[in-house]
mmCIF file of C-alpha atoms in Angstrom:
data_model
loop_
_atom_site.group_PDB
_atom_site.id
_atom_site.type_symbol
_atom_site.label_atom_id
_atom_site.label_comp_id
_atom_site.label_asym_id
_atom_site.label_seq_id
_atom_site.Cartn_x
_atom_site.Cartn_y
_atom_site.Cartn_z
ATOM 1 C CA UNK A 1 0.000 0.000 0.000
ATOM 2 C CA UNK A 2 1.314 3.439 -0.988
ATOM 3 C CA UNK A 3 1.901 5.866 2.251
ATOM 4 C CA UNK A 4 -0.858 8.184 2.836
ATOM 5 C CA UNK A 5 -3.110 6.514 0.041
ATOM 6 C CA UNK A 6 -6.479 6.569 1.179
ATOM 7 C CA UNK A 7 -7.442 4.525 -1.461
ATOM 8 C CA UNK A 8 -8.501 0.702 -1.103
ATOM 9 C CA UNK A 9 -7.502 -0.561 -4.380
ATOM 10 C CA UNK A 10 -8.091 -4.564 -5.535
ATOM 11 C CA UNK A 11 -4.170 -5.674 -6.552
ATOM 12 C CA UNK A 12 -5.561 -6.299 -10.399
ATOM 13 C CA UNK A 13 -6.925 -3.079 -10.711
ATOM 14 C CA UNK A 14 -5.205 -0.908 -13.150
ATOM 15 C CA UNK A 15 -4.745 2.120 -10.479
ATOM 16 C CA UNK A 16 -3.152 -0.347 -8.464
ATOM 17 C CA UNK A 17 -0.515 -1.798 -10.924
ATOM 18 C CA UNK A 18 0.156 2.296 -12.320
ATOM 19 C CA UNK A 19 0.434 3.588 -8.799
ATOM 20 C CA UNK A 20 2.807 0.282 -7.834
ATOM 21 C CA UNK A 21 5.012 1.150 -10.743
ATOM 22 C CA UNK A 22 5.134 4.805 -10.284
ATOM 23 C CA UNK A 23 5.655 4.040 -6.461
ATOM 24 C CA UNK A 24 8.892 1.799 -7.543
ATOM 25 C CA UNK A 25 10.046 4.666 -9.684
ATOM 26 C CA UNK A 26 9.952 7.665 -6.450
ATOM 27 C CA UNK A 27 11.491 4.781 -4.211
ATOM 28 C CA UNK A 28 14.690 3.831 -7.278
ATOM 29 C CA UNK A 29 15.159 7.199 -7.415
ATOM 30 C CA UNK A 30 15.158 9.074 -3.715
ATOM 31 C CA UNK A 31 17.522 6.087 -2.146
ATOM 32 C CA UNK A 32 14.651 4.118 -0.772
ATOM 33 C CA UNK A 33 13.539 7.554 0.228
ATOM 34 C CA UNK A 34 15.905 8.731 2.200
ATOM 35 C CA UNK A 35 16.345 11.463 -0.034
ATOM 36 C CA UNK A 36 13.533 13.423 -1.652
ATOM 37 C CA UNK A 37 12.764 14.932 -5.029
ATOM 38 C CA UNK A 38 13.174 18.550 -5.157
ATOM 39 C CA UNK A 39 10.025 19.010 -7.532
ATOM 40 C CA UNK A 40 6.548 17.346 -6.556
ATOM 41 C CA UNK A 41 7.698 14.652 -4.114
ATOM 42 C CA UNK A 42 5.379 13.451 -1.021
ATOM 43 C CA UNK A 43 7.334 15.870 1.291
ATOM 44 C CA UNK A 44 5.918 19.071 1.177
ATOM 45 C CA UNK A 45 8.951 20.565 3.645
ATOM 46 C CA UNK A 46 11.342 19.402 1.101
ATOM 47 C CA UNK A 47 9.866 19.396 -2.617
ATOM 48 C CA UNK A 48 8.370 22.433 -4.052
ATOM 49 C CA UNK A 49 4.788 21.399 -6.087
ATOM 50 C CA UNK A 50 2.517 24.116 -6.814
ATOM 51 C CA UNK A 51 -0.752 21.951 -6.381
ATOM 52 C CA UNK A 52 -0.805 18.964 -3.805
ATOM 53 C CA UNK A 53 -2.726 16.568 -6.395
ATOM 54 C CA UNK A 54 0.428 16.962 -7.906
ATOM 55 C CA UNK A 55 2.384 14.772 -5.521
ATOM 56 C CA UNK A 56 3.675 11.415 -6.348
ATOM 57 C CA UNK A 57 2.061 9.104 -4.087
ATOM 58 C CA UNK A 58 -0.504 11.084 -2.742
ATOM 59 C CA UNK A 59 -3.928 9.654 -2.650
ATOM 60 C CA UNK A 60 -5.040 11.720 -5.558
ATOM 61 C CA UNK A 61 -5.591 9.876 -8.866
ATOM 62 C CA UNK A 62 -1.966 9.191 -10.349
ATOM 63 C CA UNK A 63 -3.135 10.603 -13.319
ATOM 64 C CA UNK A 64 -3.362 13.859 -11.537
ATOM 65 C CA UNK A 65 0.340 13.557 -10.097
ATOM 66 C CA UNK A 66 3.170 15.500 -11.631
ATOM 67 C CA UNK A 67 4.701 14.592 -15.196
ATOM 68 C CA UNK A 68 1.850 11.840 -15.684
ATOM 69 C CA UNK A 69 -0.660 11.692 -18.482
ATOM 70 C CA UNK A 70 -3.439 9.039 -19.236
ATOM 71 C CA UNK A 71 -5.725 8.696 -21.938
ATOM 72 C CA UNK A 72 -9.334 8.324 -21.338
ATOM 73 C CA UNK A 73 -9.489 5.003 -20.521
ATOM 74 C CA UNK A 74 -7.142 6.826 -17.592
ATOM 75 C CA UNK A 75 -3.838 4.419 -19.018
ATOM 76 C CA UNK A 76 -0.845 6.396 -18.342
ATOM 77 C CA UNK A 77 0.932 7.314 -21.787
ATOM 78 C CA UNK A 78 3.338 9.334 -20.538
ATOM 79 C CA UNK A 79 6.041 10.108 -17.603
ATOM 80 C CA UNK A 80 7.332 13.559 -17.869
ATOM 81 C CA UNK A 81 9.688 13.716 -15.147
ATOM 82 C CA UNK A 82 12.468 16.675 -16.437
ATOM 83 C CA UNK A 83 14.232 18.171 -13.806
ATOM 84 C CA UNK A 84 12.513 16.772 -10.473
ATOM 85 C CA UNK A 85 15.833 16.130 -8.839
ATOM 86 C CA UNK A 86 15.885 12.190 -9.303
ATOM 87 C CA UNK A 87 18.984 10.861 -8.293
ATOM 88 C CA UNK A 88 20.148 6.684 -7.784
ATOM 89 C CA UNK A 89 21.495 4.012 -9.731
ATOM 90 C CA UNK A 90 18.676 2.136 -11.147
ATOM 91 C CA UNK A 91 15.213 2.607 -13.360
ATOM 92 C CA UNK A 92 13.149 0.301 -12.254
ATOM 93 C CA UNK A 93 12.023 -2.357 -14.348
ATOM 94 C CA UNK A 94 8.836 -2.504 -13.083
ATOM 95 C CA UNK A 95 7.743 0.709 -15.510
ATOM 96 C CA UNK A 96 7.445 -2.296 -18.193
ATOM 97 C CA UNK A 97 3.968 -2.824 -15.833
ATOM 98 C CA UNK A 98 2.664 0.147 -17.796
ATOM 99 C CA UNK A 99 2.480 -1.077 -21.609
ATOM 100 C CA UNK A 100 0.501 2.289 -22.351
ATOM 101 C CA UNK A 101 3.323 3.878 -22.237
ATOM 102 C CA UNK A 102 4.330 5.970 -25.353
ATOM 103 C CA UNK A 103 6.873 8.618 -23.741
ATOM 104 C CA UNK A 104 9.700 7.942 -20.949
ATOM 105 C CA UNK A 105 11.238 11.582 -19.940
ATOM 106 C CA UNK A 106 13.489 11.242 -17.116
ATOM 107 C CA UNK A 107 16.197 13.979 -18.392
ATOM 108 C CA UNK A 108 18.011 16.394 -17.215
ATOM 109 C CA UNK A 109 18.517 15.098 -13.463
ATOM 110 C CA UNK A 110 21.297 12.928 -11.667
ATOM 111 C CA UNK A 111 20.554 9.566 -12.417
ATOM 112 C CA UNK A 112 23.741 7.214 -12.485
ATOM 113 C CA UNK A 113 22.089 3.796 -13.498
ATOM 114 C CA UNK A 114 22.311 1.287 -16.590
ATOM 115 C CA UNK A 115 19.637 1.532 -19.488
ATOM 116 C CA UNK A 116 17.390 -1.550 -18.184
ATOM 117 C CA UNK A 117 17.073 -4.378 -20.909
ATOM 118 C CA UNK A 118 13.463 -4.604 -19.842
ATOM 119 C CA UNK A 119 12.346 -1.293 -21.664
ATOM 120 C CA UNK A 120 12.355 -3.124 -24.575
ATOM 121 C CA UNK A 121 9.051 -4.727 -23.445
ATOM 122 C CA UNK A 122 7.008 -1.063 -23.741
ATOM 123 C CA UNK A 123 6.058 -2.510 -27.167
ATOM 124 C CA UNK A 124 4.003 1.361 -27.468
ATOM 125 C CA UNK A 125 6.864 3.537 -26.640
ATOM 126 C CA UNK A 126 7.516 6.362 -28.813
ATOM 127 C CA UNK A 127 9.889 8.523 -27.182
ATOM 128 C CA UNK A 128 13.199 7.358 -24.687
ATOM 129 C CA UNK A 129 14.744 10.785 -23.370
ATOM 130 C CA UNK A 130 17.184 10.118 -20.874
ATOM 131 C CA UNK A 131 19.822 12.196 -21.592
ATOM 132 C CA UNK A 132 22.165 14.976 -19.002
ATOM 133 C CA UNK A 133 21.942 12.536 -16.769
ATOM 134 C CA UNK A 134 24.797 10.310 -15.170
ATOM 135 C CA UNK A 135 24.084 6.969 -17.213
ATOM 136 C CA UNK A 136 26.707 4.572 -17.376
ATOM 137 C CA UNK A 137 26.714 1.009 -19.389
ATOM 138 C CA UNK A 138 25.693 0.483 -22.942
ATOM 139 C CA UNK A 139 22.583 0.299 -25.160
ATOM 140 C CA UNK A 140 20.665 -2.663 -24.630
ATOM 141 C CA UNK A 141 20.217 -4.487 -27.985
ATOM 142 C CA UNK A 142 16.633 -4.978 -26.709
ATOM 143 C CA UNK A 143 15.519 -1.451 -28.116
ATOM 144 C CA UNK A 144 15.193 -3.093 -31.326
ATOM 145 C CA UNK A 145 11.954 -4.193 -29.864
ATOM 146 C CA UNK A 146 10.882 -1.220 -29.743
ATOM 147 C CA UNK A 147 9.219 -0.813 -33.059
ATOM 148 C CA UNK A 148 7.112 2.826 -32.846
ATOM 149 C CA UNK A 149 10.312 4.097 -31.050
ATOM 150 C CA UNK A 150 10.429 7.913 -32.742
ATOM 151 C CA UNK A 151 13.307 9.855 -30.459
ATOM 152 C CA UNK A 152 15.864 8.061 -28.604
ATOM 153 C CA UNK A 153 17.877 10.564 -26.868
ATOM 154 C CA UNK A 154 20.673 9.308 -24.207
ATOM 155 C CA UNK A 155 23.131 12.402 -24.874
ATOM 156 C CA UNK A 156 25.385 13.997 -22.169
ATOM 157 C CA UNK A 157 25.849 10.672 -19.837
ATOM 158 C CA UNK A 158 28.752 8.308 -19.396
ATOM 159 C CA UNK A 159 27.857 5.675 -21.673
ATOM 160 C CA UNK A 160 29.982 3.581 -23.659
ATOM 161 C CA UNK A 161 30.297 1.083 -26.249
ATOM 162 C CA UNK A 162 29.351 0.389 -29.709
ATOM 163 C CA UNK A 163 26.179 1.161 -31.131
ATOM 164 C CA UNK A 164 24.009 -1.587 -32.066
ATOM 165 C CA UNK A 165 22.535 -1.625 -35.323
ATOM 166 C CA UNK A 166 19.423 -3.399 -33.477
ATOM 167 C CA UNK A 167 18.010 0.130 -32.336
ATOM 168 C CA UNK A 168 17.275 1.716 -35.744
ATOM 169 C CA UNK A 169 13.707 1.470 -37.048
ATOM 170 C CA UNK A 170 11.672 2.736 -39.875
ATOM 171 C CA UNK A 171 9.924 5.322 -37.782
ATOM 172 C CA UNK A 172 13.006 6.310 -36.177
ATOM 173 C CA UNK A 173 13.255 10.831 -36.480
ATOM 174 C CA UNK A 174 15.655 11.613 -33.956
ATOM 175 C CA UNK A 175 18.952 10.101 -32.336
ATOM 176 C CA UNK A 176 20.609 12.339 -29.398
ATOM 177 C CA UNK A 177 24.309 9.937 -28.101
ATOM 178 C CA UNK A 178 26.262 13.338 -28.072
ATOM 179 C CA UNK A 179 28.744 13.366 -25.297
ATOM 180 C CA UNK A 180 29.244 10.370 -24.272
ATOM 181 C CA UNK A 181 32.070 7.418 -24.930
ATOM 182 C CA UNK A 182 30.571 5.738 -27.835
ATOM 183 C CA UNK A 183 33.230 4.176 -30.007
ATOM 184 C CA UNK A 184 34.047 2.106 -33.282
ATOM 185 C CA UNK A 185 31.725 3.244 -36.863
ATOM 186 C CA UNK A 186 28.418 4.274 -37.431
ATOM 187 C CA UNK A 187 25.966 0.763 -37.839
ATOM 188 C CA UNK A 188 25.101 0.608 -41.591
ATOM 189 C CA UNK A 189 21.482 0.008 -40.739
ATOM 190 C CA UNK A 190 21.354 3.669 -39.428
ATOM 191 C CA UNK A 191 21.293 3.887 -43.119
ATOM 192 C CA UNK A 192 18.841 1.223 -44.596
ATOM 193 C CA UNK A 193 16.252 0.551 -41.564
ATOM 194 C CA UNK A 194 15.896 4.147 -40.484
ATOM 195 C CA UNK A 195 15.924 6.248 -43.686
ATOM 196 C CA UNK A 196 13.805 8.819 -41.911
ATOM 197 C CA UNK A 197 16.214 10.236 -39.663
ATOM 198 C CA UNK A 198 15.773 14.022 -39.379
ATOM 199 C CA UNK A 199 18.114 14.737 -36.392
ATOM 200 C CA UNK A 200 21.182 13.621 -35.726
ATOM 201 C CA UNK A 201 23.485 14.484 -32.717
ATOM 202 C CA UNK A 202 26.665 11.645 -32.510
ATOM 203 C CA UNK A 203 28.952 14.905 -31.127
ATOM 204 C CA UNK A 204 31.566 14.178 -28.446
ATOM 205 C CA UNK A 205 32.136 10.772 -28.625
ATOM 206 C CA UNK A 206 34.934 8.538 -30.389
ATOM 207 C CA UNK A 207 33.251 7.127 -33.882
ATOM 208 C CA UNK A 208 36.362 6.342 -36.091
ATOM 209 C CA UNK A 209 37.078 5.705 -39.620
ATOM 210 C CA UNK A 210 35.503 7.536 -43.002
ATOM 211 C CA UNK A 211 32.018 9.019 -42.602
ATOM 212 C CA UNK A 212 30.190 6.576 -44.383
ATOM 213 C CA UNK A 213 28.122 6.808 -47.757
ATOM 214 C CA UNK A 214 25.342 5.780 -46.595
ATOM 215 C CA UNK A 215 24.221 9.365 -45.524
ATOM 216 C CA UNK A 216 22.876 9.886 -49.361
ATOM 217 C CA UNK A 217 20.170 7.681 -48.338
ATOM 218 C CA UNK A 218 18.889 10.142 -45.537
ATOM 219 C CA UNK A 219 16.448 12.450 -47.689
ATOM 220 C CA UNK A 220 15.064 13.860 -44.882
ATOM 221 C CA UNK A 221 18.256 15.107 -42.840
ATOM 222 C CA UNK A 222 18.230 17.969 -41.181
ATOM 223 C CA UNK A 223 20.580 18.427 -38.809
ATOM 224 C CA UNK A 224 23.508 16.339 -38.160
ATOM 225 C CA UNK A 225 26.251 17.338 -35.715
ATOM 226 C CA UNK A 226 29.352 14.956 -35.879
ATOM 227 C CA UNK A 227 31.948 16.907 -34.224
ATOM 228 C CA UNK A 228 34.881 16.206 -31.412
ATOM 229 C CA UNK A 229 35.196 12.508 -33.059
ATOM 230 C CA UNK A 230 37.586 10.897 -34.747
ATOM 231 C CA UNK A 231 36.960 10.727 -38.243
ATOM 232 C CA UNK A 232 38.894 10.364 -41.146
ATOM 233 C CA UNK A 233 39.161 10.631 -44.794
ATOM 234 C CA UNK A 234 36.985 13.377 -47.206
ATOM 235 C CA UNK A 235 33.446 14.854 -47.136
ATOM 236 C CA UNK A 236 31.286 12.300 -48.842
ATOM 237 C CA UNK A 237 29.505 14.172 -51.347
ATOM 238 C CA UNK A 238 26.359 11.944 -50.505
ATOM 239 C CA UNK A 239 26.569 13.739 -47.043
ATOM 240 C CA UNK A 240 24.421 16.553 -49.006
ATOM 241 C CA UNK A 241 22.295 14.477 -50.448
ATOM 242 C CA UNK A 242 19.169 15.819 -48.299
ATOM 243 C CA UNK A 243 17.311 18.930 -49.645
ATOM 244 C CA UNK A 244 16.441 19.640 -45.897
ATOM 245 C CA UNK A 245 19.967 19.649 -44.381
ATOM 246 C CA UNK A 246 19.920 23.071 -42.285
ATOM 247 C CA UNK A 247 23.147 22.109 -40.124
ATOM 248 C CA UNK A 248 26.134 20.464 -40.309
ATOM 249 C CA UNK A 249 28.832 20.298 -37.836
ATOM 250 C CA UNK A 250 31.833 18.603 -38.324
ATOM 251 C CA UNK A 251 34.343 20.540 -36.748
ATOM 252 C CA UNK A 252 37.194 18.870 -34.199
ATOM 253 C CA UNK A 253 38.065 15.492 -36.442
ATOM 254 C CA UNK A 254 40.540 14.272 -38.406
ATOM 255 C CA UNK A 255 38.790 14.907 -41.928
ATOM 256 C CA UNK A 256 40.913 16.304 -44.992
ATOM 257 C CA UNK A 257 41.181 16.860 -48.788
ATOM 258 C CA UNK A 258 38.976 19.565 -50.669
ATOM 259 C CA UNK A 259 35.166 20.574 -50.001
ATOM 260 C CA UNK A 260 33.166 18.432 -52.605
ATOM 261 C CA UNK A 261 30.986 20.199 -54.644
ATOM 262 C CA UNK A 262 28.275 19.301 -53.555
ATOM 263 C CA UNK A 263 28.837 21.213 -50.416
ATOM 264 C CA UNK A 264 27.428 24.439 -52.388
ATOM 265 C CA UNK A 265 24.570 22.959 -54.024
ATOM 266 C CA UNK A 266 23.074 22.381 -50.150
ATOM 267 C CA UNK A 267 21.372 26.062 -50.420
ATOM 268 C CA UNK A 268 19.314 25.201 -47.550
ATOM 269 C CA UNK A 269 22.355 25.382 -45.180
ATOM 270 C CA UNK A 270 21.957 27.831 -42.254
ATOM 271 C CA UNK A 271 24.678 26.527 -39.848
ATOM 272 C CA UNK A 272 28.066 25.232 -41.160
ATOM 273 C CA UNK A 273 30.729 23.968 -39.123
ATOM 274 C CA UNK A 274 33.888 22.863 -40.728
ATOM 275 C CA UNK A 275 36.628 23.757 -38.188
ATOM 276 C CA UNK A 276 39.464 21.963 -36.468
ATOM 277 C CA UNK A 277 40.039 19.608 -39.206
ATOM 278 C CA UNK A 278 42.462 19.269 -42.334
ATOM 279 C CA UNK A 279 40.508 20.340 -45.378
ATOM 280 C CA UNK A 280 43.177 22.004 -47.932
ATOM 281 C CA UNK A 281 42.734 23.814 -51.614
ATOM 282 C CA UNK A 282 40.602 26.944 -52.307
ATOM 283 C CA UNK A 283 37.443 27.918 -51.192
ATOM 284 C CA UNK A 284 35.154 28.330 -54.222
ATOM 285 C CA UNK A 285 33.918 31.304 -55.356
ATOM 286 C CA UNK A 286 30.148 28.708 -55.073
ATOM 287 C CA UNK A 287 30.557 29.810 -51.608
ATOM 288 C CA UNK A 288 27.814 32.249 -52.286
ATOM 289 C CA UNK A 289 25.358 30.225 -53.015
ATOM 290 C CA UNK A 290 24.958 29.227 -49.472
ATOM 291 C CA UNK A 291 23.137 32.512 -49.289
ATOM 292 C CA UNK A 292 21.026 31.592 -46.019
ATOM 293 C CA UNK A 293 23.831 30.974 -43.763
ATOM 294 C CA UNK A 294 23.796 31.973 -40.200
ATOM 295 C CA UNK A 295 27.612 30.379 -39.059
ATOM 296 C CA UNK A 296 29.734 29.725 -41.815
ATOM 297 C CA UNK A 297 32.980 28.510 -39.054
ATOM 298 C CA UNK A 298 36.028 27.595 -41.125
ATOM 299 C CA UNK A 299 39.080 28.499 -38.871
ATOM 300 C CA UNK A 300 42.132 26.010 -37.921
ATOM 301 C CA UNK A 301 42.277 24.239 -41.422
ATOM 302 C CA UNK A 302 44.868 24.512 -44.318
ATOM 303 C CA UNK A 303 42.225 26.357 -46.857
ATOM 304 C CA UNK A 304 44.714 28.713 -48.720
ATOM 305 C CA UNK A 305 44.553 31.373 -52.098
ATOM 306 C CA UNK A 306 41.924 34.146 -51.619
ATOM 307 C CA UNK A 307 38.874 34.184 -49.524
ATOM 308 C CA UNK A 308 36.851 34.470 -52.452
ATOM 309 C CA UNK A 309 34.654 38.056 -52.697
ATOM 310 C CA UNK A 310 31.366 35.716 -53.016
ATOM 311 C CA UNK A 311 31.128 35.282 -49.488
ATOM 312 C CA UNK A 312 29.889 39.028 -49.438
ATOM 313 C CA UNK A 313 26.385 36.949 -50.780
ATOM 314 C CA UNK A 314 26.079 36.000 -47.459
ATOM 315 C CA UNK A 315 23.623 38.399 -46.690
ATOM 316 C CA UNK A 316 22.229 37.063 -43.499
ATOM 317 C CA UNK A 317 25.326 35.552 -42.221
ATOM 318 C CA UNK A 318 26.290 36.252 -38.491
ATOM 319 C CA UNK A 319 29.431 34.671 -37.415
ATOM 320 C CA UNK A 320 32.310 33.971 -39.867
ATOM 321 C CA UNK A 321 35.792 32.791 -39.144
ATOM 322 C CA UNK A 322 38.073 31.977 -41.891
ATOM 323 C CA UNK A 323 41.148 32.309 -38.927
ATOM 324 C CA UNK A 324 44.200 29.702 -39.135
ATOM 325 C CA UNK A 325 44.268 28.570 -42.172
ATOM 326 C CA UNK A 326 46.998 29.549 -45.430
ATOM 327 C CA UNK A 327 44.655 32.448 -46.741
ATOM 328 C CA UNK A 328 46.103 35.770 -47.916
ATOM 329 C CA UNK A 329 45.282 38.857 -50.036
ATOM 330 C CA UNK A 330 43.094 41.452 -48.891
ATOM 331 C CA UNK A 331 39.406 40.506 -47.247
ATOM 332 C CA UNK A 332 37.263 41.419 -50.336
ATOM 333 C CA UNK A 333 35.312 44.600 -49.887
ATOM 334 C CA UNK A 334 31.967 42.399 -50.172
ATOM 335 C CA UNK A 335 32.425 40.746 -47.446
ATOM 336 C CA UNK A 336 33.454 44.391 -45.446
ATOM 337 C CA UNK A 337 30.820 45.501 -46.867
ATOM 338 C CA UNK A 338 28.632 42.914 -44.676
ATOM 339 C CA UNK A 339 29.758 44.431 -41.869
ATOM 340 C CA UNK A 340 29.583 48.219 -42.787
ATOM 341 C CA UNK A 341 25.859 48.498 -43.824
ATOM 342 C CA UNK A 342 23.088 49.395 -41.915
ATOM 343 C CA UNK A 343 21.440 46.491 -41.448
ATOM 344 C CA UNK A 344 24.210 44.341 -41.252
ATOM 345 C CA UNK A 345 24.133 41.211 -39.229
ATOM 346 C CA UNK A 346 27.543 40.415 -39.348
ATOM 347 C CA UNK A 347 28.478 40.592 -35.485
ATOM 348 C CA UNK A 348 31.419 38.478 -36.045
ATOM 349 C CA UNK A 349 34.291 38.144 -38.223
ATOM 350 C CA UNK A 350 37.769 36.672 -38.145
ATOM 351 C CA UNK A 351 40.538 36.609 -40.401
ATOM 352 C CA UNK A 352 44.660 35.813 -39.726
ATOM 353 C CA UNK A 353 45.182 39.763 -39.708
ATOM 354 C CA UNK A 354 47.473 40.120 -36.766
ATOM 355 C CA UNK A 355 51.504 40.005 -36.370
ATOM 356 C CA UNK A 356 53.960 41.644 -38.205
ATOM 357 C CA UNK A 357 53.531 40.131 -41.032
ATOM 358 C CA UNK A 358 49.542 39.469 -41.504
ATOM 359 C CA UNK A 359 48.584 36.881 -43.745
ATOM 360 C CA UNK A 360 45.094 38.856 -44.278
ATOM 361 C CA UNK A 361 44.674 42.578 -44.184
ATOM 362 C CA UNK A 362 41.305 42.947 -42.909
ATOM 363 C CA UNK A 363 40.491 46.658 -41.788
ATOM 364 C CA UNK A 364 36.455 45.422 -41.217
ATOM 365 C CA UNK A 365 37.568 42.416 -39.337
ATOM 366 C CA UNK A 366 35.939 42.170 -35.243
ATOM 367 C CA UNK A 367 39.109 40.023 -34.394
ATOM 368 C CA UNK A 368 42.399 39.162 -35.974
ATOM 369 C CA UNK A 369 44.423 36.269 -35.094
ATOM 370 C CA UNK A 370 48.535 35.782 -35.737
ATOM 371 C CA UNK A 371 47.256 32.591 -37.402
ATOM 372 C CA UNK A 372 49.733 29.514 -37.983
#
């Protein structure tokens, strides 16, 4: 029986088995209770909750209680649980008593457990966000199970591993494993069982070898951030591929040669991240055509020649650093120009145009670096 639950509830009843699993949940998560939730937990003197319905494992319906949602037939589909202070070292399997379940938020709070196998057994689940938390372990193989499975989002823990190709899915959309300590190459079924992918976020962890191919099959792309790996090898041209792809950050690898061509053709670019890396040769005067960029970062490469005058096409363009590389010449009076009209939005620009002997002479320039 839950504390302070007035309610008399028969063991098979459905409020039972919800309020048993939710009770599980507050108990994995406060250290048996010994410590306390600081948002919406039974005690009033040490979690804030704005309404005391709200209050897991009060005798109000646990529909009512905080981060929980039911359907009419008063199921629970979701547990919303984002910043409510839960700390411990395990999620309790018994949530996998709740096959209603469509979306598992426990983010953003200080949990240090393992990714239980048994989730795999919400056969309805639709969204897994665990991520800033302090997860440790790998991904269970058992989320292949998990056929509607639309986000899964375990970024900024301590996880490790490789990533099983089991997880992807045709209705996968969204795959947050940024920061982390995620190893080896990308699965190839990322590529063939979840062509759908819109967002991708594999930042800050230690994927090796060439980016693969495969990204050409990824129509719907829109944002993929790759950076702080280890990487290898040349832009793919198929990583373009997607008529959606709004940003693109793979700055902090090991990639080299010269931009493909089919960098300049992705016009629907707002974000572009490129530095830290090894890319050599020209920039092309195509540049331009990337007309709706908001970051165009290029800075601690081996680009050299002119920075081409087409850049000053970059009308809406905020931030651009062109800074360690082998440029020279004189930053083309387009691109000053950017920064001396009215309605400029040019807030930031940065070119090698410091020392005694500046590679770049740059007069319009908000910072100038000594460069290599």
């Amino acid at each position: 029986r839950i504390i302070g639950d007035d309610l008399q509830l028969n063991a098979d009843s459905l409020n039972f088995i919800q309020r048993y699993s939710l009770s599980t949940l507050y108990f994995a998560t406060t250290n048996n209770a010994l410590d306390s939730w600081t948002k919406c937990g039974p005690d009033s003197i040490l979690s804030f909750c704005e309404i005391d319905s709200l209050r897991f494992l009060s005798s109000f319906d646990e529909c009512d209680w905080s981060g929980i949602t039911c359907n009419a037939d008063n199921e629970i589909t979701s547990i919303s649980l984002r910043e409510h202070g839960l700390a411990g070292s395990s999620i309790p399997k018994e949530l996998t008593s709740i096959p209603s379940l469509e979306i598992l938020r426990l983010d953003r709070n200080a949990l240090s457990a393992t990714v239980p196998s048994e989730i795999g057994l919400l056969s309805n689940l639709r969204t897994l966000q665990l991520n800033n938390n302090n997860l440790v372990g790998t991904i269970p193989t058992s989320l292949g199970n998990l056929i509607n499975l639309e986000l899964i989002s375990l970024g900024n823990n301590d996880m490790n591993g490789t990533i099983p190709g089991e997880i992807f899915n045709s209705k996968l959309r969204g795959l947050d494993i940024d920061d982390n300590n995620f190893y080896g190459t990308l699965p190839s079924e990322m590529f063939t069982s979840s062509i759908n992918l819109v967002n991708i976020d594999i930042n800050g962890n230690g994927f090796e070898r060439t980016i693969p191919n495969g990204f050409g099959s990824l129509s719907k792309l829109g944002s993929l951030r790759m950076n702080s790996n280890n990487f290898e090898g040349e832009l793919p041209p198929e990583l373009f591929a997607s008529s959606r792809l709004h940003t693109l950050d793979c700055s902090g690898n090991n990639l080299n040669g010269s931009l493909p061509d089919e960098l300049y053709a992705a016009t629907t670019l707002r974000k572009l991240d490129l530095s830290s890396n090894n890319f050599t040769g020209a920039l092309s005067t195509k540049i331009g055509d990337l007309n709706l960029l908001i970051e165009l970062k290029l800075q601690s490469n081996q680009f050299e020649g002119a920075i081409p005058g087409e850049m000053g096409l970059l009308s809406v363009v905020t931030s651009l650093d062109v800074s360690f590389n082998l440029l020279d010449g004189n930053m083309p009076e387009q691109v000053c120009g950017l920064r001396e009209s009215p309605s400029s939005k040019l807030l930031e620009l940065v070119s090698d145009c410091d020392g005694t002997e500046p590679r770049v002479t740059c007069d319009c320039c908000t910072s100038c670096t000594a460069g290599y």
